[in-house]
Amino acid sequence: MFRREFIKRSLQISALTVFNKAWGLTPLPPAVQADVIIIGAGIAGLSAAKILKNKGLSVLILEARGRIGGRIWTDKSLGFPVDLGASWIHGINKNPIKQLADQFHIKTVPTNYNASQVYHPNGKLLSGSEENQLYKRYDGIYRLLMDIRRKRMQQRLPDISWQQALDQVLSQQSFNANALAELYFALNTEIEHEYAADLSQLSLFNWDVETPFGGSDHLVLNGYSQIVENIVKTAGLTANILTHQVVQHIDYGSASGVQITTNQAVFSASRVIVTLPLGVLKANTVEFYPALPKAKQVAIARLGMGILNKTYLHFPDYFWQQDERIQIIDSISMVKGHWAEWLNSHYYTRQPVLLGFNAGQHGSEIEAMSDGEIIDEAMQTLFQRYGNDIPQPEAQLITRWGSDPFSLGSYSYIATGASVADYQELAKSVNQRLFFAGEATSSDHPSTVHGAFLSGLREANKVWAITNKR
Ligand SMILES: Cc1cc2nc3c(=O)[nH]c(=O)nc-3n(C[C@H](O)[C@H](O)[C@H](O)COP(=O)(O)OP(=O)(O)OC[C@H]3O[C@@H](n4cnc5c(N)ncnc54)[C@H](O)[C@@H]3O)c2cc1C
């Protein structure tokens, strides 16, 4: 009752303006109504807004944070650009993000995953042939896992996790501690880091659903945020974006349109495109009235929201220079999933920076640790590699995407028991009023920037097709 009264009263624009002034917030634009409201100013929301604005519709984007970009976030506090979210354009062939980068004259550089080094836990660098052997053994296990998958699918047995399949393989082979650490290292860097989830969470049947564009992966130089900033600039979207608007309630039950209540005001629109991250949808921090259809709720619950966290360490100098061409520096850890993969940022930026990744379980664990504890743990790996007399970092940037209330995770994955149909379910519109975009609605390219971008285009075109018919 109270909320509905509040909504009615809040619709008075003058009251809103007074409210905003009282709190020293940017005054709201003269109208809080729009043809289309888009929730979230990540790449999905911005790509949708660009199309709809271009068609002549009035568009408002409500964004909870004080910045645009969402999981595309370039930080400049170290004095140079550092990407805390996405870094790579995955597969440049016909990739719309590469096309945007080219159009905006944004520099990108290919990553050569073979330009890598692997360190043993005892600090020894693996020789080329040792590395080859490690990956040969991994390929053998991988083939056995895929055999289990094929047989289970043929026999119509239920899905299991990667870990359950691996346990079957391991029960028939004996591995000493080193060989096991090497196997888990390969699985961690090849699978868990890519899908931001543990082997115990990932579906064996449906983990590799994406349709790759092909071509190499390119890292965006000088910050991925350049892409979103240029979209906003070239589409003239600045005035359409309202920041610090935390959407709390979406009422799509009325025949006249959709009402959205934020922490600051109430807005209304004929149609709404929701680009909330899967983590936010899972947490139910945004209330839908009426509740979302059961099938959509099931899909939200079934899909997984993974964790990949980044730790940038800025050192006083580039002490780890061995081979100038090395881009990836890996470490086999005796503790599964700890600090296995590092990017030699110096290769790309010429700054004395190392970037450590942690995914899945350890990615989650570090979120509860202080910066100091995380650095100490990271440094243990570096001491093993480079000796105890290396300098301490003079600055660090550490992400905690799982604790970020406007993301609650890094990107989606297909959890055991889920399938690509769940992504398709999430993409379905409701009552021709509520539309859903974002990486977790892309069945061809989930978990990626290009998937999110294309989902925004997809939903904008759906909205336009309906609007245009009337
Ligand atoms: C660490 C990390 C590394 C990654 N690396 C890559 C990579 O190299 N390449 C790649 O292709 N992809 C990568 N990704 C994935 C990629 O960043 C995402 O798939 C993509 O940016 C998602 O875009 P989106 O628009 O769907 O969601 P988002 O960017 O999350 O946008 C959703 C927006 O909704 C807003 N929001 C949330 N709650 C509310 C609310 N209640 N009210 C109003 N607004 C709200 C958020 O603030 C956000 O701005 C990475 C992600 C992470 C976290």
Tab-separated table of N, CA and C and ligand atoms in Angstrom, residues 39-46 62-65 67-72 83-90 97 218 224 245-248 262 275-277 280 285-286 305 308-310 357 399 401 404-407 409-412 437-440 445-453 455, ligand 1:
chain	number	residue	atom	x	y	z
A	39	ILE	N	17.391	0.289	-18.495
A	39	ILE	CA	17.992	0.186	-17.153
A	39	ILE	C	19.413	-0.345	-17.301
A	40	GLY	N	20.374	0.522	-16.997
A	40	GLY	CA	21.781	0.148	-17.064
A	40	GLY	C	22.494	0.802	-18.235
A	41	ALA	N	23.602	1.486	-17.928
A	41	ALA	CA	24.391	2.155	-18.972
A	41	ALA	C	25.665	1.382	-19.273
A	42	GLY	N	25.566	0.039	-19.273
A	42	GLY	CA	26.662	-0.790	-19.781
A	42	GLY	C	26.561	-0.805	-21.302
A	43	ILE	N	27.376	-1.658	-21.926
A	43	ILE	CA	27.409	-1.636	-23.398
A	43	ILE	C	26.083	-2.078	-24.000
A	44	ALA	N	25.339	-2.977	-23.314
A	44	ALA	CA	24.049	-3.430	-23.852
A	44	ALA	C	23.060	-2.267	-23.853
A	45	GLY	N	22.996	-1.541	-22.738
A	45	GLY	CA	22.066	-0.412	-22.639
A	45	GLY	C	22.416	0.682	-23.633
A	46	LEU	N	23.703	0.939	-23.780
A	46	LEU	CA	24.115	2.028	-24.681
A	46	LEU	C	23.861	1.673	-26.136
A	62	LEU	N	18.647	4.773	-17.115
A	62	LEU	CA	18.800	4.921	-15.666
A	62	LEU	C	19.967	4.056	-15.215
A	63	GLU	N	20.960	4.679	-14.643
A	63	GLU	CA	22.180	3.965	-14.258
A	63	GLU	C	22.450	4.174	-12.761
A	64	ALA	N	22.686	3.072	-12.064
A	64	ALA	CA	22.874	3.132	-10.609
A	64	ALA	C	24.192	3.789	-10.210
A	65	ARG	N	25.217	3.528	-10.973
A	65	ARG	CA	26.546	4.045	-10.582
A	65	ARG	C	26.690	5.502	-11.012
A	67	ARG	N	28.948	6.371	-13.027
A	67	ARG	CA	29.696	6.307	-14.293
A	67	ARG	C	28.964	5.391	-15.257
A	68	ILE	N	29.330	5.493	-16.531
A	68	ILE	CA	28.776	4.579	-17.534
A	68	ILE	C	29.741	3.400	-17.711
A	69	GLY	N	29.311	2.401	-18.462
A	69	GLY	CA	30.224	1.323	-18.867
A	69	GLY	C	29.993	0.014	-18.148
A	70	GLY	N	29.475	0.056	-16.892
A	70	GLY	CA	29.233	-1.191	-16.150
A	70	GLY	C	30.504	-2.007	-16.008
A	71	ARG	N	30.479	-3.199	-16.598
A	71	ARG	CA	31.639	-4.091	-16.480
A	71	ARG	C	32.746	-3.740	-17.483
A	72	ILE	N	32.594	-2.626	-18.165
A	72	ILE	CA	33.709	-2.015	-18.913
A	72	ILE	C	34.106	-0.807	-18.088
A	83	ASP	N	42.328	-1.488	-17.086
A	83	ASP	CA	40.974	-2.034	-17.207
A	83	ASP	C	40.655	-2.988	-16.064
A	84	LEU	N	39.656	-2.617	-15.285
A	84	LEU	CA	39.240	-3.451	-14.148
A	84	LEU	C	38.200	-4.484	-14.586
A	85	GLY	N	37.514	-4.211	-15.678
A	85	GLY	CA	36.558	-5.174	-16.244
A	85	GLY	C	37.158	-5.760	-17.519
A	86	ALA	N	36.380	-5.699	-18.611
A	86	ALA	CA	36.832	-6.308	-19.870
A	86	ALA	C	38.127	-5.676	-20.376
A	87	SER	N	38.965	-6.519	-20.994
A	87	SER	CA	40.210	-6.043	-21.615
A	87	SER	C	40.286	-6.403	-23.091
A	88	TRP	N	39.723	-7.591	-23.448
A	88	TRP	CA	39.961	-8.122	-24.786
A	88	TRP	C	38.737	-8.057	-25.697
A	89	ILE	N	38.997	-7.925	-26.982
A	89	ILE	CA	37.987	-8.180	-28.011
A	89	ILE	C	38.251	-9.620	-28.436
A	90	HIS	N	37.291	-10.508	-28.134
A	90	HIS	CA	37.523	-11.935	-28.384
A	90	HIS	C	37.176	-12.284	-29.833
A	97	ILE	N	32.723	-5.116	-32.002
A	97	ILE	CA	33.506	-4.254	-31.099
A	97	ILE	C	34.815	-3.853	-31.785
A	218	HIS	N	42.175	-9.437	-29.385
A	218	HIS	CA	42.936	-8.186	-29.304
A	218	HIS	C	42.667	-7.479	-27.986
A	224	TYR	N	39.374	0.167	-22.312
A	224	TYR	CA	38.155	-0.283	-23.008
A	224	TYR	C	37.062	0.781	-22.925
A	245	GLN	N	20.947	6.593	-10.284
A	245	GLN	CA	19.538	6.184	-10.212
A	245	GLN	C	19.512	4.670	-9.998
A	246	VAL	N	19.358	4.280	-8.755
A	246	VAL	CA	19.340	2.843	-8.425
A	246	VAL	C	17.905	2.349	-8.569
A	247	VAL	N	17.656	1.569	-9.591
A	247	VAL	CA	16.292	1.061	-9.813
A	247	VAL	C	15.962	0.051	-8.713
A	248	GLN	N	14.782	0.256	-8.108
A	248	GLN	CA	14.374	-0.628	-7.006
A	248	GLN	C	13.135	-1.427	-7.337
A	262	THR	N	13.144	4.499	-8.604
A	262	THR	CA	14.561	4.432	-8.245
A	262	THR	C	14.726	4.971	-6.828
A	275	THR	N	18.717	-4.216	-18.605
A	275	THR	CA	20.042	-4.817	-18.886
A	275	THR	C	20.753	-5.152	-17.565
A	276	LEU	N	19.975	-5.375	-16.514
A	276	LEU	CA	20.584	-5.709	-15.215
A	276	LEU	C	21.445	-6.963	-15.345
A	277	PRO	N	22.635	-6.963	-14.739
A	277	PRO	CA	23.465	-8.180	-14.789
A	277	PRO	C	22.738	-9.364	-14.145
A	280	VAL	N	22.564	-9.442	-10.396
A	280	VAL	CA	21.564	-8.549	-9.781
A	280	VAL	C	20.180	-9.191	-9.883
A	285	THR	N	17.333	-7.864	-5.969
A	285	THR	CA	17.381	-6.525	-5.354
A	285	THR	C	16.495	-5.548	-6.114
A	286	VAL	N	16.106	-5.929	-7.320
A	286	VAL	CA	15.131	-5.133	-8.067
A	286	VAL	C	13.841	-5.954	-8.095
A	305	MET	N	26.446	-17.179	-12.228
A	305	MET	CA	27.156	-15.903	-12.369
A	305	MET	C	28.546	-16.132	-11.803
A	308	LEU	N	35.571	-13.630	-11.826
A	308	LEU	CA	36.961	-13.482	-12.270
A	308	LEU	C	37.432	-12.155	-11.699
A	309	ASN	N	38.449	-12.206	-10.865
A	309	ASN	CA	38.964	-10.952	-10.292
A	309	ASN	C	40.389	-10.680	-10.755
A	310	LYS	N	40.683	-9.378	-10.841
A	310	LYS	CA	41.992	-8.938	-11.318
A	310	LYS	C	42.751	-8.249	-10.188
A	357	PHE	N	45.301	-12.982	-12.193
A	357	PHE	CA	43.873	-13.320	-12.274
A	357	PHE	C	43.550	-14.422	-11.260
A	399	THR	N	40.134	-5.913	-7.958
A	399	THR	CA	38.679	-5.920	-8.176
A	399	THR	C	38.007	-6.908	-7.224
A	401	TRP	N	34.461	-8.119	-7.967
A	401	TRP	CA	33.226	-8.031	-8.760
A	401	TRP	C	32.052	-8.752	-8.096
A	404	ASP	N	30.369	-6.358	-5.710
A	404	ASP	CA	29.884	-5.106	-6.296
A	404	ASP	C	28.359	-5.208	-6.438
A	405	PRO	N	27.610	-4.359	-5.725
A	405	PRO	CA	26.150	-4.538	-5.700
A	405	PRO	C	25.484	-4.360	-7.062
A	406	PHE	N	26.181	-3.716	-8.005
A	406	PHE	CA	25.566	-3.485	-9.309
A	406	PHE	C	26.084	-4.456	-10.376
A	407	SER	N	26.702	-5.515	-9.904
A	407	SER	CA	27.154	-6.567	-10.821
A	407	SER	C	26.951	-7.940	-10.174
A	409	GLY	N	29.010	-10.294	-9.481
A	409	GLY	CA	29.674	-11.336	-10.251
A	409	GLY	C	30.331	-10.717	-11.469
A	410	SER	N	31.097	-11.532	-12.176
A	410	SER	CA	31.853	-10.998	-13.320
A	410	SER	C	31.112	-11.226	-14.636
A	411	TYR	N	30.768	-12.472	-14.925
A	411	TYR	CA	29.934	-12.766	-16.102
A	411	TYR	C	29.311	-14.147	-15.962
A	412	SER	N	28.328	-14.410	-16.797
A	412	SER	CA	27.521	-15.625	-16.637
A	412	SER	C	28.250	-16.862	-17.175
A	437	ALA	N	18.065	-7.331	-22.186
A	437	ALA	CA	19.345	-7.394	-22.914
A	437	ALA	C	20.459	-7.566	-21.896
A	438	GLY	N	21.674	-7.698	-22.395
A	438	GLY	CA	22.838	-7.911	-21.511
A	438	GLY	C	23.498	-9.225	-21.871
A	439	GLU	N	24.743	-9.369	-21.414
A	439	GLU	CA	25.520	-10.545	-21.846
A	439	GLU	C	24.802	-11.861	-21.554
A	440	ALA	N	24.068	-11.936	-20.436
A	440	ALA	CA	23.440	-13.213	-20.057
A	440	ALA	C	22.152	-13.483	-20.841
A	445	HIS	N	26.806	-15.500	-27.903
A	445	HIS	CA	28.056	-14.906	-27.399
A	445	HIS	C	27.924	-14.491	-25.936
A	446	PRO	N	27.496	-15.421	-25.050
A	446	PRO	CA	27.351	-15.008	-23.657
A	446	PRO	C	28.692	-14.609	-23.056
A	447	SER	N	28.637	-13.851	-21.971
A	447	SER	CA	29.808	-13.513	-21.151
A	447	SER	C	30.779	-12.543	-21.804
A	448	THR	N	30.398	-11.960	-22.899
A	448	THR	CA	31.350	-11.108	-23.620
A	448	THR	C	30.787	-9.704	-23.847
A	449	VAL	N	31.692	-8.803	-24.190
A	449	VAL	CA	31.284	-7.439	-24.540
A	449	VAL	C	30.480	-7.468	-25.850
A	450	HIS	N	30.964	-8.237	-26.836
A	450	HIS	CA	30.243	-8.215	-28.116
A	450	HIS	C	28.859	-8.844	-27.983
A	451	GLY	N	28.745	-9.877	-27.113
A	451	GLY	CA	27.434	-10.489	-26.882
A	451	GLY	C	26.469	-9.481	-26.274
A	452	ALA	N	26.970	-8.723	-25.287
A	452	ALA	CA	26.129	-7.704	-24.645
A	452	ALA	C	25.742	-6.627	-25.652
A	453	PHE	N	26.708	-6.193	-26.446
A	453	PHE	CA	26.453	-5.146	-27.447
A	453	PHE	C	25.363	-5.600	-28.430
A	455	SER	N	23.145	-7.886	-28.017
A	455	SER	CA	21.841	-8.081	-27.362
A	455	SER	C	21.096	-6.748	-27.257
B	1	LIG	C1	36.935	-8.896	-14.683
B	1	LIG	C2	36.174	-9.016	-15.984
B	1	LIG	C3	36.865	-9.275	-17.146
B	1	LIG	C4	36.185	-9.396	-18.349
B	1	LIG	N1	36.898	-9.571	-19.496
B	1	LIG	C5	36.266	-9.550	-20.683
B	1	LIG	C6	37.011	-9.504	-21.888
B	1	LIG	O1	38.240	-9.429	-21.865
B	1	LIG	N2	36.321	-9.510	-23.058
B	1	LIG	C7	34.955	-9.551	-23.103
B	1	LIG	O2	34.386	-9.586	-24.201
B	1	LIG	N3	34.229	-9.546	-21.968
B	1	LIG	C8	34.846	-9.517	-20.763
B	1	LIG	N4	34.124	-9.431	-19.616
B	1	LIG	C9	32.656	-9.471	-19.691
B	1	LIG	C10	32.084	-8.122	-20.158
B	1	LIG	O3	32.679	-7.090	-19.422
B	1	LIG	C11	30.578	-8.128	-19.950
B	1	LIG	O4	30.019	-9.278	-20.591
B	1	LIG	C12	29.889	-6.906	-20.541
B	1	LIG	O5	30.586	-5.717	-20.280
B	1	LIG	C13	28.481	-6.847	-19.952
B	1	LIG	O6	27.774	-5.735	-20.456
B	1	LIG	P1	26.268	-5.532	-20.039
B	1	LIG	O7	25.806	-4.258	-20.649
B	1	LIG	O8	25.503	-6.770	-20.301
B	1	LIG	O9	26.287	-5.415	-18.436
B	1	LIG	P2	26.938	-4.298	-17.512
B	1	LIG	O10	28.140	-3.720	-18.148
B	1	LIG	O11	27.101	-4.886	-16.170
B	1	LIG	O12	25.809	-3.159	-17.485
B	1	LIG	C14	24.703	-3.233	-16.625
B	1	LIG	C15	24.528	-1.885	-15.958
B	1	LIG	O13	23.404	-1.962	-15.066
B	1	LIG	C16	23.713	-1.149	-13.944
B	1	LIG	N5	22.869	-1.546	-12.819
B	1	LIG	C17	22.977	-2.633	-12.027
B	1	LIG	N6	22.000	-2.628	-11.085
B	1	LIG	C18	21.269	-1.510	-11.308
B	1	LIG	C19	20.123	-0.948	-10.683
B	1	LIG	N7	19.524	-1.519	-9.642
B	1	LIG	N8	19.630	0.217	-11.167
B	1	LIG	C20	20.207	0.830	-12.246
B	1	LIG	N9	21.289	0.335	-12.868
B	1	LIG	C21	21.808	-0.824	-12.413
B	1	LIG	C22	25.187	-1.424	-13.701
B	1	LIG	O14	25.769	-0.434	-12.909
B	1	LIG	C23	25.731	-1.480	-15.122
B	1	LIG	O15	26.207	-0.222	-15.535
B	1	LIG	C24	34.774	-9.271	-18.389
B	1	LIG	C25	34.081	-8.981	-17.220
B	1	LIG	C26	34.772	-8.844	-16.023
B	1	LIG	C27	34.014	-8.489	-14.773
